[in-house]
Coordinates of N, CA, C and O in Angstrom, one line a residue:
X268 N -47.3 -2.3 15.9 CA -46.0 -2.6 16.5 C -46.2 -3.2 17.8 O -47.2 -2.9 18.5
X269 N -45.4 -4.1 18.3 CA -45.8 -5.0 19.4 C -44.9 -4.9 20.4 O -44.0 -4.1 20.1
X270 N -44.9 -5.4 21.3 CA -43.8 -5.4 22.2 C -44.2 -5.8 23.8 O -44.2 -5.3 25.0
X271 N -44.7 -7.7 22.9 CA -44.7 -8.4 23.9 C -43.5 -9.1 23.9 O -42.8 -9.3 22.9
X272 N -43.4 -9.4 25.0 CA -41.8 -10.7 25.1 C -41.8 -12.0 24.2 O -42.4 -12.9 24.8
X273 N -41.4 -12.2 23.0 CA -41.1 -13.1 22.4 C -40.7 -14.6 23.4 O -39.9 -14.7 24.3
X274 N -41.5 -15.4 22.9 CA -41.6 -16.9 23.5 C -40.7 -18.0 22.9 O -40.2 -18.9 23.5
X275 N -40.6 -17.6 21.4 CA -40.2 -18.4 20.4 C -39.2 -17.8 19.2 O -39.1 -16.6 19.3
X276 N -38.7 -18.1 18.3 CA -38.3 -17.9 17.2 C -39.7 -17.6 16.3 O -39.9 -16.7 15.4
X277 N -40.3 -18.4 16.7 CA -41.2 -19.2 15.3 C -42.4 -17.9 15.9 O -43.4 -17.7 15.2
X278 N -42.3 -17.4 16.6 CA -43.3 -16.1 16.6 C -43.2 -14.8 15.9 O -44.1 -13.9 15.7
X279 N -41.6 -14.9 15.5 CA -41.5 -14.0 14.4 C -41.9 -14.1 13.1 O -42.1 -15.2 12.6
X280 N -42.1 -12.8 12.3 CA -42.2 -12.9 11.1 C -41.5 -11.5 10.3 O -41.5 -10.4 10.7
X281 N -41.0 -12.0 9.0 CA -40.4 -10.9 8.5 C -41.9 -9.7 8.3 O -43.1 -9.8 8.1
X282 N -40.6 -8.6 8.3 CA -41.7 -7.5 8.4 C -42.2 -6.9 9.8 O -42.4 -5.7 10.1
X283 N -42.4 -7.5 10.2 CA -42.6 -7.6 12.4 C -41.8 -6.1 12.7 O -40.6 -6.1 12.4
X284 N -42.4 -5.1 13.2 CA -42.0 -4.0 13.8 C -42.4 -4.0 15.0 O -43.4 -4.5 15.4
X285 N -41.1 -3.4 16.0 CA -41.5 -3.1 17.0 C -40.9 -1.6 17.3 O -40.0 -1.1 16.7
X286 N -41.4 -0.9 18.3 CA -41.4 0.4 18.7 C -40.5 0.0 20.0 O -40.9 -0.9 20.8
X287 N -39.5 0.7 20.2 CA -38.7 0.4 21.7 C -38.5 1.3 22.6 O -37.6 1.1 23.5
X288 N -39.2 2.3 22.5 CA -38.9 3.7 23.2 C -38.1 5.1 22.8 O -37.9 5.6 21.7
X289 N -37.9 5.3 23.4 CA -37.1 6.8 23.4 C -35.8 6.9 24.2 O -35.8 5.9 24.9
X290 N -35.1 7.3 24.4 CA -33.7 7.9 25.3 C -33.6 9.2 24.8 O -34.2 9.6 23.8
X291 N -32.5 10.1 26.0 CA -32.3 11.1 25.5 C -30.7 10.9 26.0 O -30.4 10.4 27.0
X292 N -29.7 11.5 24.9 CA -28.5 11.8 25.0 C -28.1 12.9 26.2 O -28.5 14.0 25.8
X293 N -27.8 12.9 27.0 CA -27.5 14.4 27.5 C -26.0 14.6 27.8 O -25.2 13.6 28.1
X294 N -25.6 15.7 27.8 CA -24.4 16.1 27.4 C -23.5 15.7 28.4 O -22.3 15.6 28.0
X295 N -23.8 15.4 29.5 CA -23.1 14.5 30.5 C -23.2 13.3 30.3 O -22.6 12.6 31.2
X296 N -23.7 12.7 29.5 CA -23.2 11.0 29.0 C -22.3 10.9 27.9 O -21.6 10.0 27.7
X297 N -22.5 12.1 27.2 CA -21.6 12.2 26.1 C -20.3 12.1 26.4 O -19.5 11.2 26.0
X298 N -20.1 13.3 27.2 CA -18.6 13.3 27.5 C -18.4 12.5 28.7 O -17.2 12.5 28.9
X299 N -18.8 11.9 29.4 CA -17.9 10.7 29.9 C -17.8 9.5 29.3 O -16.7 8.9 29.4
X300 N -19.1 9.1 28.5 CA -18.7 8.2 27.5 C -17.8 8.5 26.3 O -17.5 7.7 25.5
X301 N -17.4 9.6 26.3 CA -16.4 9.9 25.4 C -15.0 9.8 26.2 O -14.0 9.3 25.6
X302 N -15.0 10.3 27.4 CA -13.6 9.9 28.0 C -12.9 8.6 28.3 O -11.8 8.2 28.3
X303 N -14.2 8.2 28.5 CA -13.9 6.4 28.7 C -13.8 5.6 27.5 O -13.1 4.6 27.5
X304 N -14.3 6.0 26.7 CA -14.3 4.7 25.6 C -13.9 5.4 24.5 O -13.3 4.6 23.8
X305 N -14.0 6.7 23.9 CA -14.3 7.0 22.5 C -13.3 9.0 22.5 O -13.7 10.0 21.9
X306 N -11.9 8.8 23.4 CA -11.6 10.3 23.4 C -11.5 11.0 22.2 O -10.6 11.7 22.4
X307 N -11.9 11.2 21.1 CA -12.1 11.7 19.9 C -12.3 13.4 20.8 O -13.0 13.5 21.8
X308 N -11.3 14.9 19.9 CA -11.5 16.0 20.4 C -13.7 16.4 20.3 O -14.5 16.7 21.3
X309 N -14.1 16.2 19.1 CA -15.4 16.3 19.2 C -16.5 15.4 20.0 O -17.8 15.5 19.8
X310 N -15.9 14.4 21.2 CA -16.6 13.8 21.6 C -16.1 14.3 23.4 O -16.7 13.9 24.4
X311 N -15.2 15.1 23.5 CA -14.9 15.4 24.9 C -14.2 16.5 25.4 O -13.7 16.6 26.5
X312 N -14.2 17.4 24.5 CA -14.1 18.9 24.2 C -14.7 20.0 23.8 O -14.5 20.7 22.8
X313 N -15.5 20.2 24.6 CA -16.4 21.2 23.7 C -15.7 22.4 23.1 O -16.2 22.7 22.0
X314 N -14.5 23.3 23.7 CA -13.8 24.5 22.8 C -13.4 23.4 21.4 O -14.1 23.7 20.4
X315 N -12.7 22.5 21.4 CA -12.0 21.8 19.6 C -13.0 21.6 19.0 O -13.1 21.9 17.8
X316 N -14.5 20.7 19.8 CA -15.4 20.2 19.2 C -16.2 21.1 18.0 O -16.6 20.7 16.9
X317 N -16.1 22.4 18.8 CA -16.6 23.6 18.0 C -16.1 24.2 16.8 O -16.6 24.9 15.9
X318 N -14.8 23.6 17.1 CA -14.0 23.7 15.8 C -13.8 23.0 14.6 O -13.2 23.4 13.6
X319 N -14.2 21.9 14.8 CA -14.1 20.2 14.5 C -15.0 20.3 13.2 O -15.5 21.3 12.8
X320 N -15.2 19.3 12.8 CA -15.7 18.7 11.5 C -17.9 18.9 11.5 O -18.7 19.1 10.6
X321 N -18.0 18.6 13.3 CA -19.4 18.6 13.4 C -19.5 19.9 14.0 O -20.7 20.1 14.2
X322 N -18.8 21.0 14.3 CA -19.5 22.4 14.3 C -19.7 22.1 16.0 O -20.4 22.9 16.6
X323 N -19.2 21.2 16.5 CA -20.3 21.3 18.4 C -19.9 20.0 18.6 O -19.3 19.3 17.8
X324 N -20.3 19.6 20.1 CA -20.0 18.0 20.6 C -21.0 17.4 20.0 O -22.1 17.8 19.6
X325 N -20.6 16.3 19.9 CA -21.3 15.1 19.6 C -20.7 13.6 20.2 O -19.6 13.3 20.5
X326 N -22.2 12.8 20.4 CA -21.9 11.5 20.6 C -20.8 10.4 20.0 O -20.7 10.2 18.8
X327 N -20.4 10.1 20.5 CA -19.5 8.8 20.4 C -20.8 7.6 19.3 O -21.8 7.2 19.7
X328 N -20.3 7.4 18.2 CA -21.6 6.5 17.4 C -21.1 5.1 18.1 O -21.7 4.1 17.6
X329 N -20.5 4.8 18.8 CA -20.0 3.7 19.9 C -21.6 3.7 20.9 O -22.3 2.8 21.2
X330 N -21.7 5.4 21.4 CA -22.5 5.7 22.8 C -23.9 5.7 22.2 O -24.9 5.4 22.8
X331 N -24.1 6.2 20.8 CA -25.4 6.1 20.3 C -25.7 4.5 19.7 O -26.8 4.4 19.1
X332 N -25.2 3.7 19.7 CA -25.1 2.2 19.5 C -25.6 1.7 20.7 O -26.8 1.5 20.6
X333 N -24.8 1.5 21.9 CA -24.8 1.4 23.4 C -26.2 1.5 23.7 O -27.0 0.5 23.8
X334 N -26.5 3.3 23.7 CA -27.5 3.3 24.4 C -28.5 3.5 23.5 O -28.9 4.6 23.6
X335 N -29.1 2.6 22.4 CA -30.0 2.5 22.0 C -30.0 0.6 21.8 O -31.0 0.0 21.6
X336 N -29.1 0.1 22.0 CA -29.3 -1.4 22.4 C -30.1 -1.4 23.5 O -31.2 -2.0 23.8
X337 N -29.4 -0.6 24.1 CA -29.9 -0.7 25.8 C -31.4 -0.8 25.8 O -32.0 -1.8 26.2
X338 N -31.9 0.1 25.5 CA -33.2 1.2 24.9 C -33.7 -0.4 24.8 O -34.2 -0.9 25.9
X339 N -33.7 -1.1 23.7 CA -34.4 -2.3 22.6 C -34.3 -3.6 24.2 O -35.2 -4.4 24.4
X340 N -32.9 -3.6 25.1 CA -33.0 -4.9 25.1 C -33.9 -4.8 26.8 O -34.5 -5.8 27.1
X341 N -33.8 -3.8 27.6 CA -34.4 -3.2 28.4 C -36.3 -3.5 28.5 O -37.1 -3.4 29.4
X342 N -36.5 -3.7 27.2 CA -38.2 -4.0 27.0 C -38.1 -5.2 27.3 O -39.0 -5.7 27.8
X343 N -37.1 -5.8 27.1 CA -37.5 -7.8 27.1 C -37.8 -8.4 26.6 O -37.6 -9.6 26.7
X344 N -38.3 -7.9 25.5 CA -38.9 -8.8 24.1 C -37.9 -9.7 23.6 O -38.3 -10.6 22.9
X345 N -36.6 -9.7 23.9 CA -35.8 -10.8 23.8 C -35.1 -11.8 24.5 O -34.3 -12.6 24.2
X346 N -35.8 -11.5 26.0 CA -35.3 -11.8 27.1 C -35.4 -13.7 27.2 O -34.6 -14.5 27.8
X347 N -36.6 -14.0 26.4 CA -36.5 -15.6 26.8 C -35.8 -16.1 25.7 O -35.3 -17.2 26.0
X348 N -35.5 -15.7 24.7 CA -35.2 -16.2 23.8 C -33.9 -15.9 22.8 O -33.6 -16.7 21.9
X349 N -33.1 -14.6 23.2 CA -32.1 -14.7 22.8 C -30.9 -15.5 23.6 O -30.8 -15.8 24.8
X350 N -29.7 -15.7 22.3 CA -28.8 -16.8 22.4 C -27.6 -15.9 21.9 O -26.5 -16.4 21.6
X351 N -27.8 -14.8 21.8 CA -26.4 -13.7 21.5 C -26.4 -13.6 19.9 O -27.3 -14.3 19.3
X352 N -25.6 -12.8 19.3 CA -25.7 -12.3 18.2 C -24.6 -12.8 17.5 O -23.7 -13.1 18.2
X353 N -24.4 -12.8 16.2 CA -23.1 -13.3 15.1 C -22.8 -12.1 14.6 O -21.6 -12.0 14.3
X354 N -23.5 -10.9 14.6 CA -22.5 -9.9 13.9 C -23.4 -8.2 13.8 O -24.6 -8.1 14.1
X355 N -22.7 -7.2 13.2 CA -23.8 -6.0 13.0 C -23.1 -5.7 11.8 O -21.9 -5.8 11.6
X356 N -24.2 -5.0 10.9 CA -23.6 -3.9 10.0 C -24.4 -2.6 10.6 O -25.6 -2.4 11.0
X357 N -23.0 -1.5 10.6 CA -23.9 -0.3 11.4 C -23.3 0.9 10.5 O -22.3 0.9 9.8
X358 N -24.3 1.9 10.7 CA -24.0 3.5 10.3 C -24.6 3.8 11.0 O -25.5 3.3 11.7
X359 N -23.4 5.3 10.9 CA -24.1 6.6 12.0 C -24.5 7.6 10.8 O -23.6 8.2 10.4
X360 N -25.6 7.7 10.3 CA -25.9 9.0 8.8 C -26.3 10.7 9.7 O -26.8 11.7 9.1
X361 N -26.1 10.5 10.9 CA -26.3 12.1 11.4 C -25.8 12.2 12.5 O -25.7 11.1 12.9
X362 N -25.4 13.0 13.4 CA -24.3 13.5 14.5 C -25.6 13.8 15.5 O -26.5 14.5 15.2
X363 N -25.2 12.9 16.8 CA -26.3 13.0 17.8 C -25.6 14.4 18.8 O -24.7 14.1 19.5
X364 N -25.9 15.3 18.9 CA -25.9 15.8 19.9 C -26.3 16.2 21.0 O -27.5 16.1 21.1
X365 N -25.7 16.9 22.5 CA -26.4 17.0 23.5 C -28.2 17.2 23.5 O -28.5 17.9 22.5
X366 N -29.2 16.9 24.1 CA -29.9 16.8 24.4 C -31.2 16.5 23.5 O -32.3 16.8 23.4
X367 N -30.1 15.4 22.6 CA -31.3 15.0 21.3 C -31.9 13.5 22.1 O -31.4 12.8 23.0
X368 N -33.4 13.6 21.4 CA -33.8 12.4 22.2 C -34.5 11.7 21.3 O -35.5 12.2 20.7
X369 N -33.9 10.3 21.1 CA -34.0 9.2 19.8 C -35.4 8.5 20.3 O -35.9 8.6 21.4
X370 N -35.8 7.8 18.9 CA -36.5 7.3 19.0 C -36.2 5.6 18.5 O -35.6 5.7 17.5
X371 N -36.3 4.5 18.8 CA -35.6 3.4 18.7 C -36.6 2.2 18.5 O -37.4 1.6 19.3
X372 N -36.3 2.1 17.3 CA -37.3 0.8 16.6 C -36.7 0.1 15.9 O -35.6 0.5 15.5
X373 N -37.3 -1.4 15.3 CA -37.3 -2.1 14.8 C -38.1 -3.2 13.6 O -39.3 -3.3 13.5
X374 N -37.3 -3.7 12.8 CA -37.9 -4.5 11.9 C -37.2 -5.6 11.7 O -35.9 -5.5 11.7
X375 N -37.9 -7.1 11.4 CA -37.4 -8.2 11.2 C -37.0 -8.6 9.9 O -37.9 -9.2 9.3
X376 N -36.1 -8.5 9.5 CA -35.7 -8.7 7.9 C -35.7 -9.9 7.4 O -36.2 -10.1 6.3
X377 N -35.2 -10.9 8.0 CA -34.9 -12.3 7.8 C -34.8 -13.3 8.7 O -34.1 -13.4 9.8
X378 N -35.6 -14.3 8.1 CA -35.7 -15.7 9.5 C -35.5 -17.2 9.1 O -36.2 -18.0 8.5
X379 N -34.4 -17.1 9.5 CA -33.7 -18.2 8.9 C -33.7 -20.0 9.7 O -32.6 -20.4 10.2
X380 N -34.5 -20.7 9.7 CA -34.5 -22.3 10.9 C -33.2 -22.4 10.4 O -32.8 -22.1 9.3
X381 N -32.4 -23.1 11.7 CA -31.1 -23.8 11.8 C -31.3 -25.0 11.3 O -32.3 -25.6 11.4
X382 N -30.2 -25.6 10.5 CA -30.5 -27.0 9.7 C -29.6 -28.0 10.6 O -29.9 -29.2 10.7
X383 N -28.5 -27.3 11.3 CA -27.8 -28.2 12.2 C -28.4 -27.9 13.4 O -28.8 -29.0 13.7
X384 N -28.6 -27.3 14.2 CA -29.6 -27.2 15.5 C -31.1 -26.7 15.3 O -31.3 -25.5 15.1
X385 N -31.8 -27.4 15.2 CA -33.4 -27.2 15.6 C -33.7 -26.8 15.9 O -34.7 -26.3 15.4
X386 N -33.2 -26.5 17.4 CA -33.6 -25.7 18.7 C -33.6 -24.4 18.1 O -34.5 -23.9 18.6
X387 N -33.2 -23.5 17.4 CA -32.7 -22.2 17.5 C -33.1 -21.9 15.6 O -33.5 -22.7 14.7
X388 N -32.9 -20.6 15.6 CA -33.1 -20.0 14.2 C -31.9 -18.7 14.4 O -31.4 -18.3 15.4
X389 N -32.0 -18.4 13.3 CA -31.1 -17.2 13.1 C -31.9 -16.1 12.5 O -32.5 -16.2 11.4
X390 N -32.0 -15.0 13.3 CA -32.6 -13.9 12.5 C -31.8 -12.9 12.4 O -30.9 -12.6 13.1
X391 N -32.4 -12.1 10.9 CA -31.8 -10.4 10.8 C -32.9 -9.4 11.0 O -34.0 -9.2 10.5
X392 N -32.0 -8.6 12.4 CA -33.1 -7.8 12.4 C -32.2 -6.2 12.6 O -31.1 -5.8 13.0
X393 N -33.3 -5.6 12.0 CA -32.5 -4.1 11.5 C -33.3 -3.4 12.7 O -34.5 -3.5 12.9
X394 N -32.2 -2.7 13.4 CA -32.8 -1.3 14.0 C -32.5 0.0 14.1 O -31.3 0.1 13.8
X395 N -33.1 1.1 14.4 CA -32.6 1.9 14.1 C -33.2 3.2 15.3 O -34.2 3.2 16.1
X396 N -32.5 4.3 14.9 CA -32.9 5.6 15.9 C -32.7 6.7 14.9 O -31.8 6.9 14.0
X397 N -33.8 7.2 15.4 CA -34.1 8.7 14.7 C -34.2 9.6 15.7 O -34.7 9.2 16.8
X398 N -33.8 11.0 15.5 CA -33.9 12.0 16.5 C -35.5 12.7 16.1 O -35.9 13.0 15.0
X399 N -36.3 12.7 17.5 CA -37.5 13.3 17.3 C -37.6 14.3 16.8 O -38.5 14.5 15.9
X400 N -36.7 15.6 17.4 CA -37.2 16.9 17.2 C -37.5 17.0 15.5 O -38.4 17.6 15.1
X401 N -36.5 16.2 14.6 CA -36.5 16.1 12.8 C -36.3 15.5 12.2 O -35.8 15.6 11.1
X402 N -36.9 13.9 13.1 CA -37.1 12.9 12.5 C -35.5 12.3 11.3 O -35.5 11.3 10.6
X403 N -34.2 13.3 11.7 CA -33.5 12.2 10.8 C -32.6 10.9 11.8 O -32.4 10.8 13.0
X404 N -32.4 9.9 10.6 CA -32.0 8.7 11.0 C -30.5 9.0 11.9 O -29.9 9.9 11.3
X405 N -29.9 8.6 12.6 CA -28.7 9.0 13.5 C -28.4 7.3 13.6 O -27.3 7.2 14.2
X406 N -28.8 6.1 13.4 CA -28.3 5.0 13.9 C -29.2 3.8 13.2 O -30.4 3.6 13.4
X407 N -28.4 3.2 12.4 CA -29.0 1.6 11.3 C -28.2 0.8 11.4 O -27.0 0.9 11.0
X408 N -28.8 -0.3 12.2 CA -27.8 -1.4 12.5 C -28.6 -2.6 11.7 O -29.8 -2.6 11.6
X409 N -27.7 -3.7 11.1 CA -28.4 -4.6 11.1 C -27.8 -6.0 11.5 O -26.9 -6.6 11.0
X410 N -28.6 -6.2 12.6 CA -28.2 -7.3 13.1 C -28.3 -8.7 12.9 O -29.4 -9.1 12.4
X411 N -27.2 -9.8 13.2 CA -27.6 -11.2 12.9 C -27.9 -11.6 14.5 O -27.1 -11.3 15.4
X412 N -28.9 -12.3 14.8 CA -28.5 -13.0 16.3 C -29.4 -14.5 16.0 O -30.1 -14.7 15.0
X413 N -29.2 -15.4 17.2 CA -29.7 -16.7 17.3 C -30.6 -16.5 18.5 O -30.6 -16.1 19.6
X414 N -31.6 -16.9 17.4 CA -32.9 -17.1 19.0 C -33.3 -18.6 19.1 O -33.1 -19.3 18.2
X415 N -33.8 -19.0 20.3 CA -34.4 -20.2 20.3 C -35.7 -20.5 19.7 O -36.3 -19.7 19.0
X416 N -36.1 -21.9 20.0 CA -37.1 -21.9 19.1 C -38.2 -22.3 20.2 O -39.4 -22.5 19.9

């Protein structure tokens, strides 16, 4: 797994993993990212939360999105060469709670050259986070973006 700063498009290859670190959720980002962006009772109440569908607080799958971009884009490896992104497909398949701490990687699915710009390619790249303490998946995104070439 690599995670040097990409120079190019053309340095990719499908299959290409990278390892992007770790974060930890803690229960004070939860709930203000829950107050601010995401007031759902299980994302900013801990008495309803308890009551609620997940048994306890949980993250905003908005704040486990957030900060596991952050996580990926914080290394650089995209830093010379991204050109922004066309789209995501995402799931949340498990409820992050206070003081879980993800682990946040990647893989390159698809590398597409531009036929009307040269300069640039389009890739899919899937990422995702797992919580360490049991390894389940909490976050699968898969992304379209344009890199240069």
């Amino acid at each position: 797994m690599s995670l040097r700063p990409i120079s190019s498009f053309d340095e990719l290859s499908v299959g290409q993993r990278f390892a992007f670190g770790t974060l930890e959720m803690t229960r004070e980002e939860i709930l203000e990212f829950g107050q601010r962006y995401d007031p759902q009772p299980f994302h900013v109440d801990e008495a309803a939360a308890a009551e609620g569908p997940f048994g306890g607080l949980i993250a905003s799958g908005l704040h486990t999105l957030s900060a596991s971009f952050a996580t990926m884009i914080r290394t650089g490896i995209m830093a010379k060469v991204s050109l922004g992104g066309a789209g995501m497909e995402i799931a949340w398949p498990a409820p992050v709670r206070p003081g879980d701490v993800l682990q946040v990687t990647g893989v390159v699915e698809e590398l597409t050259p531009s036929r009307s710009k040269p300069d640039r390619g389009v890739a899919k790249l899937r990422f995702t986070a797992h919580r360490v303490g049991d390894g389940a998946k909490v976050l699968d995104v898969l992304g379209t973006v344009f890199l240069k070439r």
